[in-house]
């Protein structure tokens, strides 16, 4: 059977649907509709139905979606029905905030280790983690089989770190350094740069 | 003259172009091409030319783009050729990291104040800022004429804070709380949730 290729833009909306469904579960809700989801998310109901239909039949005409079931199915599709270990590189303000972030729980992700190159930081505690020497990053990540990393180093260091991560077998990088990374095609990078989001809004002020 | 409506997706790419051009300026580069920009950014050269042509003629066939000039023009378009004051709400790990973030400099943005509701935090220092009482947020932001805010509160508090910000005249919100906000149509919200980015990548692992 040929696997259907799903557009990345559709894949990108699934985590947003999942977050909204998990919020509804916290509100002890049982059933929702594409209309309600759409209103919460500012996405049209038709778009949501179309996106979800790419993966199967999750709701019935007239009865809507069972929230818990749909959340489980989307978790499976996104492969976050398990827990992925992640490495954080850079124990500055942002790296430390990320390492201590409570928001990964129940969302399929867990910080496993944090690295820094600064001798003053190596060995200190960040939340429950002891900061490790980033010179040992490659072996340590390879040995642990970690496939996801977050880069929170200064911009100048980010590309070299990315190359070490790739050499260690990392396939997904969330980059907080405000610089574009060059990586092989089989490695995915997503960017978090608050300025990019803010400048997109100043245009409209 | 009727102003041309530019698709938001095009507006959203301009900050990425600007960041790459500013990086080239730091490398003391003078001239670039849509090909080179495209390779750096993983965007096709044709797309870049098409995006920029929506705003005017910035390059010449065969000679490429003058980097400094193009950066200036994009800064003007995005209205970051001035400096916007921003308020940060929430002085926890993420709010504090954002308030101390060095990456806003020279990008048209500046943190002006930080607020929290926790009596233990009010009056303490975060970087150069003294944490202020978020009960006074509305008056303080209105008086200062601040139009941009970043929410870094727990999820449960975020919607109420957003409503106060809107009442104070804020038109652009960067939301770090992992929850969708409901705001009037003339207010823009962008979201920073690392899990959303990470789950978009786990799909491919």
Short mmCIF file of C-alpha atoms in Angstrom, two decimals:
data_model
loop_
_atom_site.label_atom_id
_atom_site.label_comp_id
_atom_site.label_asym_id
_atom_site.label_seq_id
_atom_site.Cartn_x
_atom_site.Cartn_y
_atom_site.Cartn_z
CA UNK A 1 0.00 0.00 0.00
CA UNK A 2 1.30 3.41 -0.88
CA UNK A 3 1.38 5.77 2.08
CA UNK A 4 -0.46 9.00 1.47
CA UNK A 5 1.72 12.09 1.66
CA UNK A 6 0.11 14.64 3.95
CA UNK A 7 1.01 18.31 3.33
CA UNK A 8 3.26 19.67 6.08
CA UNK A 9 0.85 22.58 6.62
CA UNK A 10 -1.84 20.06 7.61
CA UNK A 11 0.59 18.23 9.91
CA UNK A 12 1.37 21.63 11.44
CA UNK A 13 -2.27 22.18 12.41
CA UNK A 14 -2.68 18.83 14.18
CA UNK A 15 -0.77 19.89 17.34
CA UNK A 16 -3.05 22.93 17.56
CA UNK A 17 -6.15 20.73 17.34
CA UNK A 18 -4.65 18.38 19.92
CA UNK A 19 -3.92 21.21 22.34
CA UNK A 20 -7.51 22.47 22.07
CA UNK A 21 -8.91 18.96 22.58
CA UNK A 22 -6.72 18.40 25.65
CA UNK A 23 -7.94 21.73 27.04
CA UNK A 24 -11.53 20.57 26.52
CA UNK A 25 -10.73 17.32 28.35
CA UNK A 26 -9.47 19.39 31.29
CA UNK A 27 -12.85 21.13 31.19
CA UNK A 28 -14.46 17.66 31.44
CA UNK A 29 -16.02 18.00 28.03
CA UNK A 30 -16.94 14.84 26.09
CA UNK A 31 -18.04 15.85 22.60
CA UNK A 32 -17.18 18.73 20.28
CA UNK A 33 -17.78 19.78 16.69
CA UNK A 34 -15.65 21.19 13.91
CA UNK A 35 -17.66 24.42 14.38
CA UNK A 36 -16.74 24.74 18.04
CA UNK A 37 -13.10 23.80 17.46
CA UNK A 38 -12.99 26.29 14.61
CA UNK A 39 -14.35 29.10 16.75
CA UNK A 40 -11.81 28.40 19.49
CA UNK A 41 -8.94 28.33 17.04
CA UNK A 42 -9.90 30.88 14.43
CA UNK A 43 -9.80 28.17 11.74
CA UNK A 44 -12.81 27.40 9.55
CA UNK A 45 -14.88 24.32 10.42
CA UNK A 46 -14.53 23.14 6.81
CA UNK A 47 -10.73 23.31 7.05
CA UNK A 48 -10.74 21.26 10.25
CA UNK A 49 -13.01 18.61 8.72
CA UNK A 50 -10.85 18.48 5.61
CA UNK A 51 -7.61 18.20 7.63
CA UNK A 52 -8.93 15.40 9.83
CA UNK A 53 -10.45 13.50 6.90
CA UNK A 54 -6.94 13.06 5.50
CA UNK A 55 -6.26 10.63 8.34
CA UNK A 56 -9.57 8.78 8.62
CA UNK A 57 -13.13 9.04 9.86
CA UNK A 58 -13.13 10.52 13.35
CA UNK A 59 -16.61 11.93 13.73
CA UNK A 60 -20.16 11.25 12.66
CA UNK A 61 -22.39 13.68 10.81
CA UNK A 62 -24.64 15.26 13.42
CA UNK A 63 -23.00 13.79 16.52
CA UNK A 64 -19.62 15.49 16.28
CA UNK A 65 -16.29 14.28 17.59
CA UNK A 66 -15.70 12.29 20.78
CA UNK A 67 -13.00 14.49 22.33
CA UNK A 68 -10.95 11.84 24.10
CA UNK A 69 -11.00 9.48 21.12
CA UNK A 70 -10.01 12.21 18.68
CA UNK A 71 -7.21 13.38 20.99
CA UNK A 72 -5.91 9.80 21.20
CA UNK A 73 -5.99 9.39 17.44
CA UNK A 74 -4.18 12.68 16.79
CA UNK A 75 -1.61 11.75 19.46
CA UNK A 76 -0.98 8.51 17.60
CA UNK A 77 -0.68 10.25 14.25
CA UNK A 78 1.81 12.74 15.71
CA UNK A 79 3.60 9.89 17.54
CA UNK A 80 3.18 11.62 20.89
CA UNK A 81 1.26 8.66 22.35
CA UNK A 82 4.74 7.77 23.70
CA UNK A 83 7.30 10.01 25.47
CA UNK A 84 10.29 11.37 23.54
CA UNK A 85 13.47 12.31 25.38
CA UNK A 86 14.96 15.67 24.40
CA UNK A 87 18.33 17.33 24.97
CA UNK A 88 18.63 21.07 25.64
CA UNK A 89 21.84 22.75 24.48
CA UNK A 90 22.62 26.01 26.27
CA UNK A 91 21.94 26.63 29.96
CA UNK A 92 21.39 30.38 29.72
CA UNK A 93 18.08 32.11 30.47
CA UNK A 94 16.16 30.49 27.65
CA UNK A 95 17.68 27.02 27.89
CA UNK A 96 17.08 26.98 31.64
CA UNK A 97 13.48 28.13 31.21
CA UNK A 98 12.93 25.40 28.63
CA UNK A 99 14.56 22.72 30.82
CA UNK A 100 12.28 23.69 33.71
CA UNK A 101 9.18 24.14 31.54
CA UNK A 102 6.20 22.24 32.97
CA UNK A 103 4.27 22.34 29.71
CA UNK A 104 5.84 19.23 28.14
CA UNK A 105 4.07 16.86 30.54
CA UNK A 106 1.32 14.75 28.95
CA UNK A 107 2.25 16.05 25.54
CA UNK A 108 4.67 13.29 24.57
CA UNK A 109 7.91 15.11 25.36
CA UNK A 110 10.38 15.19 28.21
CA UNK A 111 13.67 16.98 28.74
CA UNK A 112 16.34 14.37 29.48
CA UNK A 113 19.53 16.43 29.67
CA UNK A 114 20.99 19.91 29.37
CA UNK A 115 24.43 20.89 28.09
CA UNK A 116 26.57 24.02 28.16
CA UNK A 117 30.14 24.89 27.19
CA UNK A 118 30.69 27.34 30.07
CA UNK A 119 32.86 25.75 32.81
CA UNK A 120 31.04 27.97 35.33
CA UNK A 121 27.74 26.34 34.41
CA UNK A 122 28.84 22.72 33.95
CA UNK A 123 27.94 20.74 37.07
CA UNK A 124 25.39 23.28 38.34
CA UNK A 125 21.70 22.42 38.68
CA UNK A 126 18.93 23.61 36.36
CA UNK A 127 15.67 22.34 37.74
CA UNK A 128 16.24 18.60 38.27
CA UNK A 129 19.14 18.45 35.78
CA UNK A 130 22.88 18.77 36.26
CA UNK A 131 24.36 20.81 33.41
CA UNK A 132 26.71 18.65 31.34
CA UNK A 133 29.75 19.58 29.30
CA UNK A 134 28.72 20.22 25.71
CA UNK A 135 32.01 18.71 24.56
CA UNK A 136 30.49 15.38 25.54
CA UNK A 137 27.23 16.13 23.78
CA UNK A 138 27.77 13.98 20.71
CA UNK A 139 28.61 10.72 22.48
CA UNK A 140 26.09 11.25 25.21
CA UNK A 141 23.19 11.93 22.84
CA UNK A 142 24.12 9.08 20.53
CA UNK A 143 24.38 6.66 23.44
CA UNK A 144 21.01 7.73 24.81
CA UNK A 145 19.42 7.44 21.37
CA UNK A 146 17.98 10.95 21.65
CA UNK A 147 16.43 12.19 18.40
CA UNK A 148 15.10 15.60 19.47
CA UNK A 149 17.13 18.58 20.66
CA UNK A 150 16.55 22.23 21.45
CA UNK A 151 19.30 24.74 20.72
CA UNK A 152 19.37 27.72 23.08
CA UNK A 153 22.95 28.86 22.53
CA UNK A 154 24.16 32.20 21.22
CA UNK A 155 23.71 32.55 17.44
CA UNK A 156 27.41 32.16 16.69
CA UNK A 157 27.52 28.71 18.30
CA UNK A 158 24.25 27.35 16.90
CA UNK A 159 25.42 25.98 13.52
CA UNK A 160 28.35 24.05 15.02
CA UNK A 161 26.08 22.61 17.70
CA UNK A 162 23.54 21.62 15.06
CA UNK A 163 26.25 19.71 13.17
CA UNK A 164 27.22 17.80 16.31
CA UNK A 165 23.59 17.00 17.01
CA UNK A 166 23.12 15.70 13.48
CA UNK A 167 26.27 13.60 13.82
CA UNK A 168 24.82 12.18 17.05
CA UNK A 169 21.66 11.07 15.26
CA UNK A 170 19.28 13.92 16.12
CA UNK A 171 16.49 14.25 13.53
CA UNK A 172 14.44 17.14 14.95
CA UNK A 173 15.81 20.46 16.21
CA UNK A 174 13.91 23.29 17.82
CA UNK A 175 16.17 26.29 17.42
CA UNK A 176 15.86 29.27 19.79
CA UNK A 177 18.98 30.96 18.39
CA UNK A 178 17.90 33.68 15.94
CA UNK A 179 19.76 32.21 12.97
CA UNK A 180 18.86 29.83 10.15
CA UNK A 181 20.52 26.44 10.41
CA UNK A 182 21.85 24.40 7.55
CA UNK A 183 21.18 20.66 8.08
CA UNK A 184 20.78 17.54 5.91
CA UNK A 185 17.39 16.96 4.29
CA UNK A 186 16.36 14.19 6.67
CA UNK A 187 16.69 16.52 9.69
CA UNK A 188 13.84 18.89 10.53
CA UNK A 189 14.30 22.29 12.13
CA UNK A 190 11.66 24.52 13.65
CA UNK A 191 12.40 28.02 14.86
CA UNK A 192 11.32 29.96 17.92
CA UNK A 193 12.25 33.63 17.56
CA UNK A 194 9.89 36.01 19.33
CA UNK A 195 11.06 38.88 17.12
CA UNK A 196 9.84 37.11 13.98
CA UNK A 197 6.35 36.85 15.51
CA UNK A 198 6.41 40.40 16.84
CA UNK A 199 7.56 41.96 13.57
CA UNK A 200 4.77 40.13 11.78
CA UNK A 201 2.37 42.09 14.00
CA UNK A 202 4.06 45.52 13.95
CA UNK A 203 3.29 45.60 10.22
CA UNK A 204 -0.38 46.02 11.14
CA UNK A 205 0.05 48.65 13.88
CA UNK B 1 -5.16 55.45 -4.06
CA UNK B 2 -6.33 52.07 -2.88
CA UNK B 3 -3.81 50.34 -0.64
CA UNK B 4 -2.91 46.89 -1.81
CA UNK B 5 -3.80 44.12 0.62
CA UNK B 6 -0.78 41.91 1.16
CA UNK B 7 -1.46 38.29 2.21
CA UNK B 8 -0.49 37.70 5.85
CA UNK B 9 1.65 34.75 4.81
CA UNK B 10 3.81 37.13 2.77
CA UNK B 11 4.01 39.59 5.67
CA UNK B 12 5.06 36.65 7.83
CA UNK B 13 8.08 35.93 5.62
CA UNK B 14 9.42 39.50 5.68
CA UNK B 15 10.86 39.24 9.23
CA UNK B 16 12.70 36.09 8.12
CA UNK B 17 14.18 37.92 5.13
CA UNK B 18 15.10 40.85 7.37
CA UNK B 19 16.85 38.60 9.87
CA UNK B 20 18.91 36.97 7.12
CA UNK B 21 19.85 40.37 5.64
CA UNK B 22 20.90 41.69 9.05
CA UNK B 23 23.03 38.60 9.54
CA UNK B 24 24.69 39.28 6.16
CA UNK B 25 25.35 42.87 7.23
CA UNK B 26 27.12 41.54 10.33
CA UNK B 27 29.23 39.47 7.93
CA UNK B 28 30.07 42.75 6.15
CA UNK B 29 28.33 41.63 2.99
CA UNK B 30 27.05 44.28 0.54
CA UNK B 31 25.07 42.53 -2.17
CA UNK B 32 22.98 39.38 -2.30
CA UNK B 33 20.59 37.61 -4.65
CA UNK B 34 17.24 35.90 -4.29
CA UNK B 35 19.12 32.65 -5.01
CA UNK B 36 21.50 33.11 -2.08
CA UNK B 37 18.75 34.26 0.28
CA UNK B 38 16.66 31.32 -0.82
CA UNK B 39 19.45 28.84 -0.11
CA UNK B 40 20.01 30.28 3.35
CA UNK B 41 16.35 30.16 4.19
CA UNK B 42 15.09 27.08 2.40
CA UNK B 43 12.66 29.22 0.39
CA UNK B 44 12.67 29.28 -3.40
CA UNK B 45 14.30 32.25 -5.12
CA UNK B 46 11.13 32.74 -7.16
CA UNK B 47 9.05 32.98 -3.98
CA UNK B 48 11.38 35.60 -2.52
CA UNK B 49 11.29 37.70 -5.70
CA UNK B 50 7.51 37.44 -5.82
CA UNK B 51 7.13 38.40 -2.15
CA UNK B 52 9.40 41.43 -2.44
CA UNK B 53 7.83 42.58 -5.72
CA UNK B 54 4.56 43.08 -3.82
CA UNK B 55 6.17 46.04 -2.10
CA UNK B 56 8.21 47.58 -4.92
CA UNK B 57 11.37 47.26 -6.97
CA UNK B 58 14.27 46.45 -4.65
CA UNK B 59 16.78 44.79 -6.94
CA UNK B 60 18.03 44.94 -10.49
CA UNK B 61 18.13 42.02 -12.88
CA UNK B 62 21.70 40.75 -12.86
CA UNK B 63 23.03 42.90 -10.00
CA UNK B 64 20.93 41.52 -7.16
CA UNK B 65 19.88 43.29 -3.97
CA UNK B 66 21.87 45.88 -2.05
CA UNK B 67 21.68 44.29 1.41
CA UNK B 68 21.60 47.41 3.56
CA UNK B 69 19.06 49.15 1.33
CA UNK B 70 16.77 46.12 1.21
CA UNK B 71 17.01 45.68 5.01
CA UNK B 72 16.07 49.33 5.47
CA UNK B 73 13.11 49.02 3.16
CA UNK B 74 11.80 45.86 4.83
CA UNK B 75 12.27 47.52 8.25
CA UNK B 76 10.12 50.41 7.04
CA UNK B 77 7.45 48.08 5.66
CA UNK B 78 7.33 46.17 8.97
CA UNK B 79 7.45 49.48 10.89
CA UNK B 80 10.50 48.38 12.83
CA UNK B 81 12.54 51.35 11.61
CA UNK B 82 11.43 52.80 14.98
CA UNK B 83 11.49 51.21 18.48
CA UNK B 84 8.28 49.81 19.98
CA UNK B 85 7.91 49.53 23.74
CA UNK B 86 6.56 46.21 24.99
CA UNK B 87 5.13 45.02 28.29
CA UNK B 88 5.82 41.51 29.64
CA UNK B 89 3.12 39.96 31.83
CA UNK B 90 4.38 37.19 34.09
CA UNK B 91 7.77 37.20 35.80
CA UNK B 92 8.26 33.44 35.95
CA UNK B 93 11.00 31.57 34.08
CA UNK B 94 9.79 32.44 30.60
CA UNK B 95 8.72 36.03 31.31
CA UNK B 96 12.05 36.70 33.00
CA UNK B 97 13.99 35.17 30.12
CA UNK B 98 12.02 37.31 27.66
CA UNK B 99 12.52 40.48 29.72
CA UNK B 100 16.28 39.88 29.79
CA UNK B 101 16.49 38.71 26.16
CA UNK B 102 19.22 40.57 24.27
CA UNK B 103 17.82 39.68 20.87
CA UNK B 104 15.34 42.56 20.60
CA UNK B 105 18.08 45.17 20.15
CA UNK B 106 18.30 46.67 16.65
CA UNK B 107 15.16 44.84 15.64
CA UNK B 108 12.67 47.59 16.48
CA UNK B 109 11.53 46.26 19.84
CA UNK B 110 12.29 46.97 23.49
CA UNK B 111 10.89 45.62 26.73
CA UNK B 112 9.61 48.57 28.79
CA UNK B 113 8.05 46.90 31.81
CA UNK B 114 7.24 43.57 33.45
CA UNK B 115 4.25 42.70 35.62
CA UNK B 116 3.30 39.86 37.94
CA UNK B 117 0.47 39.18 40.36
CA UNK B 118 2.62 37.37 42.95
CA UNK B 119 3.35 39.64 45.96
CA UNK B 120 6.66 37.77 46.40
CA UNK B 121 7.75 38.88 42.93
CA UNK B 122 6.39 42.43 42.86
CA UNK B 123 9.21 44.87 43.59
CA UNK B 124 11.99 42.39 42.78
CA UNK B 125 14.41 42.95 39.90
CA UNK B 126 14.36 41.08 36.58
CA UNK B 127 17.30 42.28 34.55
CA UNK B 128 17.03 46.08 34.60
CA UNK B 129 13.30 46.03 35.44
CA UNK B 130 11.45 46.15 38.73
CA UNK B 131 8.48 43.77 38.62
CA UNK B 132 5.24 45.73 38.88
CA UNK B 133 1.87 44.71 40.29
CA UNK B 134 -0.30 43.32 37.49
CA UNK B 135 -3.34 44.89 39.16
CA UNK B 136 -1.97 48.19 37.89
CA UNK B 137 -1.31 46.82 34.43
CA UNK B 138 -4.26 48.40 32.66
CA UNK B 139 -3.67 51.99 33.75
CA UNK B 140 0.07 51.74 33.43
CA UNK B 141 0.00 50.36 29.89
CA UNK B 142 -2.66 52.80 28.75
CA UNK B 143 -0.74 55.73 30.18
CA UNK B 144 2.48 54.62 28.51
CA UNK B 145 0.68 54.11 25.20
CA UNK B 146 2.10 50.60 24.88
CA UNK B 147 0.58 48.63 22.00
CA UNK B 148 2.55 45.38 22.22
CA UNK B 149 2.54 42.86 25.08
CA UNK B 150 3.87 39.40 25.76
CA UNK B 151 1.86 37.07 28.00
CA UNK B 152 3.97 34.60 29.98
CA UNK B 153 1.48 33.72 32.71
CA UNK B 154 0.02 30.30 33.54
CA UNK B 155 -2.66 29.23 31.05
CA UNK B 156 -5.53 29.81 33.47
CA UNK B 157 -4.65 33.50 33.84
CA UNK B 158 -3.92 34.25 30.19
CA UNK B 159 -7.41 35.07 28.89
CA UNK B 160 -8.19 37.52 31.72
CA UNK B 161 -4.83 39.22 31.21
CA UNK B 162 -5.48 39.45 27.46
CA UNK B 163 -8.77 41.21 28.16
CA UNK B 164 -7.06 43.75 30.38
CA UNK B 165 -4.39 44.33 27.77
CA UNK B 166 -7.03 44.89 25.10
CA UNK B 167 -8.86 47.32 27.38
CA UNK B 168 -5.56 49.18 27.85
CA UNK B 169 -5.16 49.63 24.10
CA UNK B 170 -2.78 46.78 23.26
CA UNK B 171 -3.10 45.69 19.62
CA UNK B 172 -0.49 42.95 19.37
CA UNK B 173 0.00 40.07 21.81
CA UNK B 174 2.69 37.42 21.77
CA UNK B 175 1.28 34.60 23.89
CA UNK B 176 3.63 32.13 25.58
CA UNK B 177 0.80 30.51 27.55
CA UNK B 178 -0.25 27.28 25.79
CA UNK B 179 -3.86 28.33 25.25
CA UNK B 180 -5.77 30.05 22.46
CA UNK B 181 -6.88 33.58 23.29
CA UNK B 182 -10.14 35.15 22.29
CA UNK B 183 -9.66 38.84 21.37
CA UNK B 184 -11.43 41.45 19.21
CA UNK B 185 -10.73 41.38 15.48
CA UNK B 186 -8.47 44.43 15.51
CA UNK B 187 -6.07 42.77 17.96
CA UNK B 188 -3.46 40.34 16.66
CA UNK B 189 -2.16 37.36 18.59
CA UNK B 190 0.85 35.21 17.81
CA UNK B 191 1.69 32.08 19.76
CA UNK B 192 4.95 30.67 21.03
CA UNK B 193 4.46 27.10 22.25
CA UNK B 194 7.50 24.87 21.85
CA UNK B 195 5.32 21.76 22.02
CA UNK B 196 3.40 22.79 18.91
CA UNK B 197 6.69 23.01 16.97
CA UNK B 198 8.05 19.79 18.47
CA UNK B 199 4.91 17.75 17.77
CA UNK B 200 5.01 18.96 14.18
CA UNK B 201 8.41 17.23 13.94
CA UNK B 202 7.66 14.03 15.89
CA UNK B 203 5.18 13.17 13.12
CA UNK B 204 8.17 12.59 10.83
CA UNK B 205 10.32 10.58 13.27
#
